[in-house]
Amino acid sequence: MIQRSGVNEISATKLARIEAKSRQEPSLVFNNLGHIIDEDLLRECYRSLDGSKAVGIDGVTKDAYGKDLEENLKGLLHRIRKGTYIPKPSRTVEIPKLDGTTRPLAIGCTEDKIVQSACKCILERIFEPLFLPVSFGFRPGCSPHKALVALDGHLKSQNNGAVVDVDLRKAFDTIPHNHLEEMLRRKISDARFLHLLLKLIRSEIIGDDDKVRQQSCGVPQGSILSPLLCNIFLHHVVDEWFSEMNAREFAGFCTLTRFADDLVFTAPYIASAEKLHSALSVRLQAFGMTLHEGKTRVILNGKRAATAAANGGVEVPGFTFLGFLHVWGRSKKSENG
């Protein structure tokens, strides 16, 4: 069982039972989850919040909410259980990216962050045992370093193969809510808990123009739930699909390393990589997502490919994953590198 900090013993026991059931019975559908959200869990979720983060549209800081914490949590729990809790709109700000574009960052209110955190605690226990080893982003016990180590091993294992360097076009912003809801319903039949989740997923946002908008797709980056929701979506759309296709079409010789919406495939042959690239494009389109074809590339990979390129006076193209440039070159420490 994966250990998490910041959850009291009673809540931890309830959550551990969910995780154990999900691990033992992968096909199990959970139908009684709402009771796990109680004052104790909400209190621990409040304590886990980073009080230095930007404040939501109501202007209530973590410290201000905590001045009457017990009464606030009682009222919050009452609204959750009565079904009258409604999350406040999140303000979105545009954050510059290295390529000159921007990405929207959602800033939620303190109380909504508490609810998101509580739902995340439950969802994580259901889905974490189901996630595949190819996924490294925003998971307990995983890290960018582990993803880079895994990818390094995959790259070196392909002597004369190819890489599919994938760029998903605005992945977080384009996840269709109808497909995401269907994936959640495969594992959750508790109507009240599902209703709460869908309220959070569909909550309104306020842009730079101060207009309130209802979301029909997307899980705003910056929210507590969005990385997990993205993992759930891409687990079904990419990870499981690739696992089946790899076994069926490529005898298990292709690999995938995924960190949230950053993906890199390796293949033993350039033809296999091109076939994988085409199939991935079709698969994503079926679920409302697209590849950024201007940034997604199939490139040569492996020692033999790099040696042949060097003998011809050129280099095998490199690619960037998690901020690190990956490129084949001659090692200065080894005559055979």
CSV table of C-alpha atoms in Angstrom, one decimal:
chain,number,residue,atom,x,y,z
A,1,MET,CA,0.0,0.0,0.0
A,2,ILE,CA,1.2,3.5,-0.8
A,3,GLN,CA,1.6,5.7,2.2
A,4,ARG,CA,0.5,9.3,2.1
A,5,SER,CA,1.1,12.0,4.6
A,6,GLY,CA,-1.4,14.6,5.8
A,7,VAL,CA,-4.4,12.2,6.4
A,8,ASN,CA,-5.5,11.2,9.9
A,9,GLU,CA,-5.7,7.6,10.9
A,10,ILE,CA,-9.4,7.1,10.5
A,11,SER,CA,-9.5,8.6,7.0
A,12,ALA,CA,-6.3,6.8,6.1
A,13,THR,CA,-7.9,3.5,7.0
A,14,LYS,CA,-11.0,4.2,4.9
A,15,LEU,CA,-8.8,5.2,1.9
A,16,ALA,CA,-6.5,2.3,2.3
A,17,ARG,CA,-9.5,-0.1,2.0
A,18,ILE,CA,-10.5,1.5,-1.2
A,19,GLU,CA,-7.0,1.2,-2.6
A,20,ALA,CA,-6.7,-2.4,-1.5
A,21,LYS,CA,-10.1,-3.3,-3.1
A,22,SER,CA,-9.1,-1.6,-6.4
A,23,ARG,CA,-5.8,-3.4,-6.4
A,24,GLN,CA,-7.3,-6.8,-5.7
A,25,GLU,CA,-10.3,-6.4,-8.0
A,26,PRO,CA,-9.4,-4.2,-10.9
A,27,SER,CA,-12.9,-4.5,-12.4
A,28,LEU,CA,-14.7,-3.4,-9.2
A,29,VAL,CA,-17.1,-0.5,-9.4
A,30,PHE,CA,-17.3,1.6,-6.3
A,31,ASN,CA,-20.8,2.6,-5.1
A,32,ASN,CA,-20.3,4.0,-1.6
A,33,LEU,CA,-17.7,6.7,-1.5
A,34,GLY,CA,-19.4,9.9,-0.3
A,35,HIS,CA,-19.3,9.0,3.4
A,36,ILE,CA,-15.5,9.1,3.3
A,37,ILE,CA,-15.7,12.9,3.0
A,38,ASP,CA,-16.1,14.0,6.6
A,39,GLU,CA,-14.9,16.8,8.8
A,40,ASP,CA,-11.7,15.0,9.6
A,41,LEU,CA,-10.7,14.6,5.9
A,42,LEU,CA,-11.7,18.1,5.1
A,43,ARG,CA,-9.6,19.4,8.0
A,44,GLU,CA,-6.6,17.5,6.8
A,45,CYS,CA,-7.1,18.7,3.3
A,46,TYR,CA,-7.3,22.3,4.6
A,47,ARG,CA,-4.0,21.8,6.5
A,48,SER,CA,-2.3,20.5,3.3
A,49,LEU,CA,-3.0,23.6,1.3
A,50,ASP,CA,-0.2,26.0,0.5
A,51,GLY,CA,-1.1,29.3,2.1
A,52,SER,CA,1.3,31.2,-0.1
A,53,LYS,CA,-0.7,30.5,-3.3
A,54,ALA,CA,-2.7,33.2,-5.1
A,55,VAL,CA,-6.1,33.9,-3.7
A,56,GLY,CA,-9.4,33.1,-5.5
A,57,ILE,CA,-12.1,35.5,-6.5
A,58,ASP,CA,-13.7,35.6,-3.0
A,59,GLY,CA,-10.4,37.0,-1.6
A,60,VAL,CA,-10.4,34.5,1.3
A,61,THR,CA,-6.9,33.4,2.2
A,62,LYS,CA,-6.1,30.1,3.9
A,63,ASP,CA,-5.4,31.9,7.2
A,64,ALA,CA,-8.7,33.8,7.0
A,65,TYR,CA,-10.7,30.6,6.3
A,66,GLY,CA,-8.9,29.0,9.3
A,67,LYS,CA,-9.9,31.6,11.8
A,68,ASP,CA,-13.3,29.9,12.1
A,69,LEU,CA,-12.2,26.6,10.7
A,70,GLU,CA,-14.5,24.2,12.5
A,71,GLU,CA,-17.7,26.1,11.7
A,72,ASN,CA,-16.6,26.6,8.1
A,73,LEU,CA,-15.9,22.9,7.7
A,74,LYS,CA,-19.3,22.0,9.3
A,75,GLY,CA,-21.1,24.3,6.9
A,76,LEU,CA,-19.1,23.0,3.9
A,77,LEU,CA,-19.8,19.3,4.8
A,78,HIS,CA,-23.5,20.1,5.2
A,79,ARG,CA,-23.6,21.6,1.7
A,80,ILE,CA,-21.7,18.7,0.2
A,81,ARG,CA,-24.0,16.1,1.7
A,82,LYS,CA,-27.2,18.1,0.9
A,83,GLY,CA,-26.0,18.5,-2.7
A,84,THR,CA,-26.1,22.3,-2.4
A,85,TYR,CA,-22.4,22.9,-2.6
A,86,ILE,CA,-21.5,24.9,-5.7
A,87,PRO,CA,-17.8,25.7,-6.5
A,88,LYS,CA,-17.0,29.4,-7.2
A,89,PRO,CA,-15.6,30.3,-10.6
A,90,SER,CA,-11.8,30.0,-11.0
A,91,ARG,CA,-9.9,33.0,-12.3
A,92,THR,CA,-7.6,32.1,-15.2
A,93,VAL,CA,-4.4,34.0,-15.9
A,94,GLU,CA,-2.2,33.4,-19.0
A,95,ILE,CA,1.3,32.2,-18.1
A,96,PRO,CA,4.1,32.6,-20.8
A,97,LYS,CA,5.7,29.4,-22.2
A,98,LEU,CA,9.2,29.0,-23.5
A,99,ASP,CA,7.9,28.8,-27.1
A,100,GLY,CA,6.3,32.2,-26.9
A,101,THR,CA,2.8,31.0,-26.4
A,102,THR,CA,0.8,31.0,-23.2
A,103,ARG,CA,-1.1,28.5,-21.1
A,104,PRO,CA,-4.0,29.3,-18.8
A,105,LEU,CA,-3.5,28.8,-15.1
A,106,ALA,CA,-6.6,28.4,-12.9
A,107,ILE,CA,-6.7,30.1,-9.5
A,108,GLY,CA,-9.4,28.6,-7.3
A,109,CYS,CA,-10.9,29.7,-4.0
A,110,THR,CA,-9.7,28.2,-0.7
A,111,GLU,CA,-12.9,26.3,0.1
A,112,ASP,CA,-13.0,24.8,-3.4
A,113,LYS,CA,-9.4,23.7,-3.1
A,114,ILE,CA,-10.4,21.8,0.1
A,115,VAL,CA,-13.1,19.9,-1.8
A,116,GLN,CA,-10.9,19.2,-4.7
A,117,SER,CA,-8.2,17.8,-2.4
A,118,ALA,CA,-10.7,15.6,-0.6
A,119,CYS,CA,-12.0,14.2,-4.0
A,120,LYS,CA,-8.4,13.7,-5.1
A,121,CYS,CA,-7.7,11.6,-2.0
A,122,ILE,CA,-10.5,9.2,-3.0
A,123,LEU,CA,-10.0,9.2,-6.8
A,124,GLU,CA,-6.3,8.5,-6.3
A,125,ARG,CA,-6.9,5.4,-4.3
A,126,ILE,CA,-9.3,4.1,-6.9
A,127,PHE,CA,-7.2,4.7,-10.0
A,128,GLU,CA,-3.6,4.5,-8.8
A,129,PRO,CA,-3.6,0.7,-8.6
A,130,LEU,CA,-4.9,0.7,-12.2
A,131,PHE,CA,-2.3,3.0,-13.8
A,132,LEU,CA,0.5,1.4,-15.8
A,133,PRO,CA,4.2,1.7,-15.2
A,134,VAL,CA,4.6,3.8,-18.3
A,135,SER,CA,3.0,6.8,-16.5
A,136,PHE,CA,5.2,8.9,-14.2
A,137,GLY,CA,3.6,12.3,-13.9
A,138,PHE,CA,1.9,13.5,-10.6
A,139,ARG,CA,1.8,10.0,-9.1
A,140,PRO,CA,2.9,8.9,-5.6
A,141,GLY,CA,6.3,7.5,-5.7
A,142,CYS,CA,7.0,8.8,-9.2
A,143,SER,CA,9.1,11.8,-10.4
A,144,PRO,CA,10.5,13.4,-13.4
A,145,HIS,CA,13.9,11.8,-12.6
A,146,LYS,CA,12.4,8.3,-12.7
A,147,ALA,CA,10.7,9.1,-16.1
A,148,LEU,CA,14.1,10.3,-17.5
A,149,VAL,CA,15.9,7.2,-16.2
A,150,ALA,CA,13.2,5.0,-17.8
A,151,LEU,CA,13.4,6.8,-21.1
A,152,ASP,CA,17.2,6.7,-21.2
A,153,GLY,CA,17.0,2.9,-20.8
A,154,HIS,CA,14.4,2.6,-23.6
A,155,LEU,CA,16.5,4.8,-26.0
A,156,LYS,CA,19.6,2.8,-25.4
A,157,SER,CA,17.8,-0.5,-25.9
A,158,GLN,CA,17.0,0.4,-29.5
A,159,ASN,CA,20.1,-0.1,-31.6
A,160,ASN,CA,18.7,1.1,-34.9
A,161,GLY,CA,15.2,2.2,-34.2
A,162,ALA,CA,13.2,5.4,-34.1
A,163,VAL,CA,11.5,7.8,-31.6
A,164,VAL,CA,8.0,9.3,-31.8
A,165,ASP,CA,8.4,12.7,-30.0
A,166,VAL,CA,4.7,13.6,-29.3
A,167,ASP,CA,3.3,17.0,-28.7
A,168,LEU,CA,-0.4,17.0,-27.7
A,169,ARG,CA,-2.2,20.2,-28.7
A,170,LYS,CA,-3.5,21.9,-25.5
A,171,ALA,CA,-4.1,18.5,-23.8
A,172,PHE,CA,-5.4,19.8,-20.4
A,173,ASP,CA,-7.6,22.4,-22.1
A,174,THR,CA,-9.3,20.0,-24.6
A,175,ILE,CA,-10.2,17.0,-22.5
A,176,PRO,CA,-13.9,16.4,-23.4
A,177,HIS,CA,-16.0,16.2,-20.3
A,178,ASN,CA,-18.4,13.6,-21.8
A,179,HIS,CA,-15.5,11.1,-22.3
A,180,LEU,CA,-14.0,11.9,-18.9
A,181,GLU,CA,-17.4,11.4,-17.3
A,182,GLU,CA,-17.7,8.0,-19.0
A,183,MET,CA,-14.3,6.9,-17.7
A,184,LEU,CA,-15.2,7.9,-14.2
A,185,ARG,CA,-18.5,6.0,-14.4
A,186,ARG,CA,-16.6,2.9,-15.3
A,187,LYS,CA,-15.3,2.8,-11.8
A,188,ILE,CA,-17.8,4.9,-9.7
A,189,SER,CA,-21.5,4.3,-9.4
A,190,ASP,CA,-22.0,6.5,-6.3
A,191,ALA,CA,-24.4,9.1,-7.8
A,192,ARG,CA,-23.8,11.8,-5.1
A,193,PHE,CA,-20.0,11.5,-5.3
A,194,LEU,CA,-20.1,11.6,-9.1
A,195,HIS,CA,-22.3,14.6,-9.0
A,196,LEU,CA,-19.8,16.4,-6.8
A,197,LEU,CA,-17.0,15.5,-9.2
A,198,LEU,CA,-18.8,16.7,-12.2
A,199,LYS,CA,-19.6,20.0,-10.4
A,200,LEU,CA,-15.8,20.5,-9.9
A,201,ILE,CA,-15.0,19.5,-13.5
A,202,ARG,CA,-17.6,21.7,-15.0
A,203,SER,CA,-17.1,24.7,-12.7
A,204,GLU,CA,-17.1,28.1,-14.2
A,205,ILE,CA,-14.0,30.1,-15.1
A,206,ILE,CA,-13.4,33.9,-15.4
A,207,GLY,CA,-10.9,35.1,-18.0
A,208,ASP,CA,-9.0,38.3,-18.4
A,209,ASP,CA,-12.1,39.9,-19.8
A,210,ASP,CA,-14.0,39.2,-16.5
A,211,LYS,CA,-16.6,37.2,-18.3
A,212,VAL,CA,-17.9,34.1,-16.6
A,213,ARG,CA,-17.8,31.0,-18.8
A,214,GLN,CA,-19.2,27.5,-18.3
A,215,GLN,CA,-16.6,24.8,-19.3
A,216,SER,CA,-17.6,22.2,-21.8
A,217,CYS,CA,-14.1,20.7,-22.0
A,218,GLY,CA,-10.8,20.9,-20.3
A,219,VAL,CA,-9.4,20.5,-16.8
A,220,PRO,CA,-7.7,23.8,-15.9
A,221,GLN,CA,-4.0,23.6,-15.1
A,222,GLY,CA,-3.3,24.8,-11.6
A,223,SER,CA,-6.3,23.1,-10.0
A,224,ILE,CA,-5.6,20.3,-7.5
A,225,LEU,CA,-7.7,17.8,-9.4
A,226,SER,CA,-6.5,18.5,-13.0
A,227,PRO,CA,-3.2,16.4,-13.0
A,228,LEU,CA,-5.1,13.3,-11.7
A,229,LEU,CA,-8.0,13.8,-14.1
A,230,CYS,CA,-5.5,14.2,-17.0
A,231,ASN,CA,-3.8,10.9,-16.0
A,232,ILE,CA,-7.2,9.1,-15.8
A,233,PHE,CA,-8.1,10.3,-19.3
A,234,LEU,CA,-4.7,9.5,-20.9
A,235,HIS,CA,-4.5,6.2,-19.1
A,236,HIS,CA,-7.6,5.0,-21.0
A,237,VAL,CA,-6.9,6.9,-24.3
A,238,VAL,CA,-3.2,6.3,-24.6
A,239,ASP,CA,-1.6,3.9,-22.0
A,240,GLU,CA,-4.1,1.0,-22.2
A,241,TRP,CA,-4.5,1.4,-26.0
A,242,PHE,CA,-0.7,1.4,-26.5
A,243,SER,CA,-0.2,-1.6,-24.3
A,244,GLU,CA,-2.7,-3.6,-26.4
A,245,MET,CA,-1.4,-2.4,-29.7
A,246,ASN,CA,2.2,-2.9,-28.7
A,247,ALA,CA,1.6,-6.6,-27.9
A,248,ARG,CA,-0.6,-7.1,-31.0
A,249,GLU,CA,1.3,-5.2,-33.7
A,250,PHE,CA,4.9,-4.9,-32.4
A,251,ALA,CA,5.5,-8.0,-30.3
A,252,GLY,CA,6.1,-5.8,-27.3
A,253,PHE,CA,9.2,-4.1,-28.8
A,254,CYS,CA,7.9,-0.5,-28.6
A,255,THR,CA,8.0,1.5,-25.4
A,256,LEU,CA,6.1,4.5,-24.0
A,257,THR,CA,7.3,7.0,-21.4
A,258,ARG,CA,4.5,9.4,-20.3
A,259,PHE,CA,4.7,12.3,-17.8
A,260,ALA,CA,1.2,13.7,-17.7
A,261,ASP,CA,0.7,15.1,-21.3
A,262,ASP,CA,4.4,14.7,-22.3
A,263,LEU,CA,4.9,11.5,-24.3
A,264,VAL,CA,7.7,9.7,-26.0
A,265,PHE,CA,7.5,6.4,-27.8
A,266,THR,CA,10.4,4.3,-29.0
A,267,ALA,CA,10.2,1.7,-31.8
A,268,PRO,CA,12.7,-0.9,-33.2
A,269,TYR,CA,12.2,0.3,-36.8
A,270,ILE,CA,11.3,3.6,-38.5
A,271,ALA,CA,8.3,1.9,-40.2
A,272,SER,CA,7.0,0.8,-36.8
A,273,ALA,CA,7.3,4.3,-35.4
A,274,GLU,CA,5.5,5.8,-38.4
A,275,LYS,CA,2.7,3.3,-38.0
A,276,LEU,CA,2.5,4.1,-34.3
A,277,HIS,CA,2.3,7.8,-35.1
A,278,SER,CA,-0.5,7.4,-37.5
A,279,ALA,CA,-2.5,5.1,-35.2
A,280,LEU,CA,-2.0,7.5,-32.3
A,281,SER,CA,-3.4,10.4,-34.3
A,282,VAL,CA,-6.5,8.4,-35.1
A,283,ARG,CA,-6.9,7.3,-31.5
A,284,LEU,CA,-6.7,10.8,-30.1
A,285,GLN,CA,-9.1,12.2,-32.6
A,286,ALA,CA,-11.7,9.7,-31.6
A,287,PHE,CA,-11.5,11.2,-28.1
A,288,GLY,CA,-11.5,14.8,-29.0
A,289,MET,CA,-7.8,15.5,-28.9
A,290,THR,CA,-5.2,16.2,-31.6
A,291,LEU,CA,-1.5,16.0,-32.2
A,292,HIS,CA,0.4,19.2,-32.8
A,293,GLU,CA,1.8,17.9,-36.1
A,294,GLY,CA,4.2,20.8,-36.4
A,295,LYS,CA,5.9,19.6,-33.2
A,296,THR,CA,5.3,15.9,-33.3
A,297,ARG,CA,8.2,14.1,-35.0
A,298,VAL,CA,9.4,10.6,-36.0
A,299,ILE,CA,13.2,10.6,-35.7
A,300,LEU,CA,15.9,8.0,-35.9
A,301,ASN,CA,17.3,6.6,-32.7
A,302,GLY,CA,20.0,4.2,-31.6
A,303,LYS,CA,23.8,3.7,-31.8
A,304,ARG,CA,23.8,2.3,-35.3
A,305,ALA,CA,21.6,5.1,-36.6
A,306,ALA,CA,23.8,7.7,-34.9
A,307,THR,CA,27.0,6.1,-36.2
A,308,ALA,CA,25.7,6.0,-39.7
A,309,ALA,CA,24.6,9.6,-39.5
A,310,ALA,CA,28.0,10.7,-38.1
A,311,ASN,CA,29.8,8.8,-40.9
A,312,GLY,CA,27.7,10.8,-43.3
A,313,GLY,CA,28.7,14.1,-41.7
A,314,VAL,CA,25.3,14.7,-40.0
A,315,GLU,CA,23.7,14.1,-36.6
A,316,VAL,CA,20.6,12.2,-35.5
A,317,PRO,CA,18.0,14.9,-34.5
A,318,GLY,CA,17.5,15.4,-30.8
A,319,PHE,CA,14.3,16.0,-28.9
A,320,THR,CA,13.4,17.6,-25.5
A,321,PHE,CA,11.6,15.7,-22.8
A,322,LEU,CA,10.9,17.3,-19.3
A,323,GLY,CA,13.3,20.1,-20.1
A,324,PHE,CA,16.3,17.9,-21.1
A,325,LEU,CA,17.7,17.6,-24.6
A,326,HIS,CA,18.1,14.0,-25.7
A,327,VAL,CA,20.6,13.6,-28.5
A,328,TRP,CA,22.9,10.8,-29.7
A,329,GLY,CA,26.6,11.7,-29.8
A,330,ARG,CA,30.1,10.3,-29.3
A,331,SER,CA,31.0,9.8,-25.6
A,332,LYS,CA,34.3,11.4,-24.5
A,333,LYS,CA,34.7,8.8,-21.8
A,334,SER,CA,34.6,5.7,-24.0
A,335,GLU,CA,36.1,4.8,-27.3
A,336,ASN,CA,33.0,2.8,-28.1
A,337,GLY,CA,30.4,5.4,-26.8
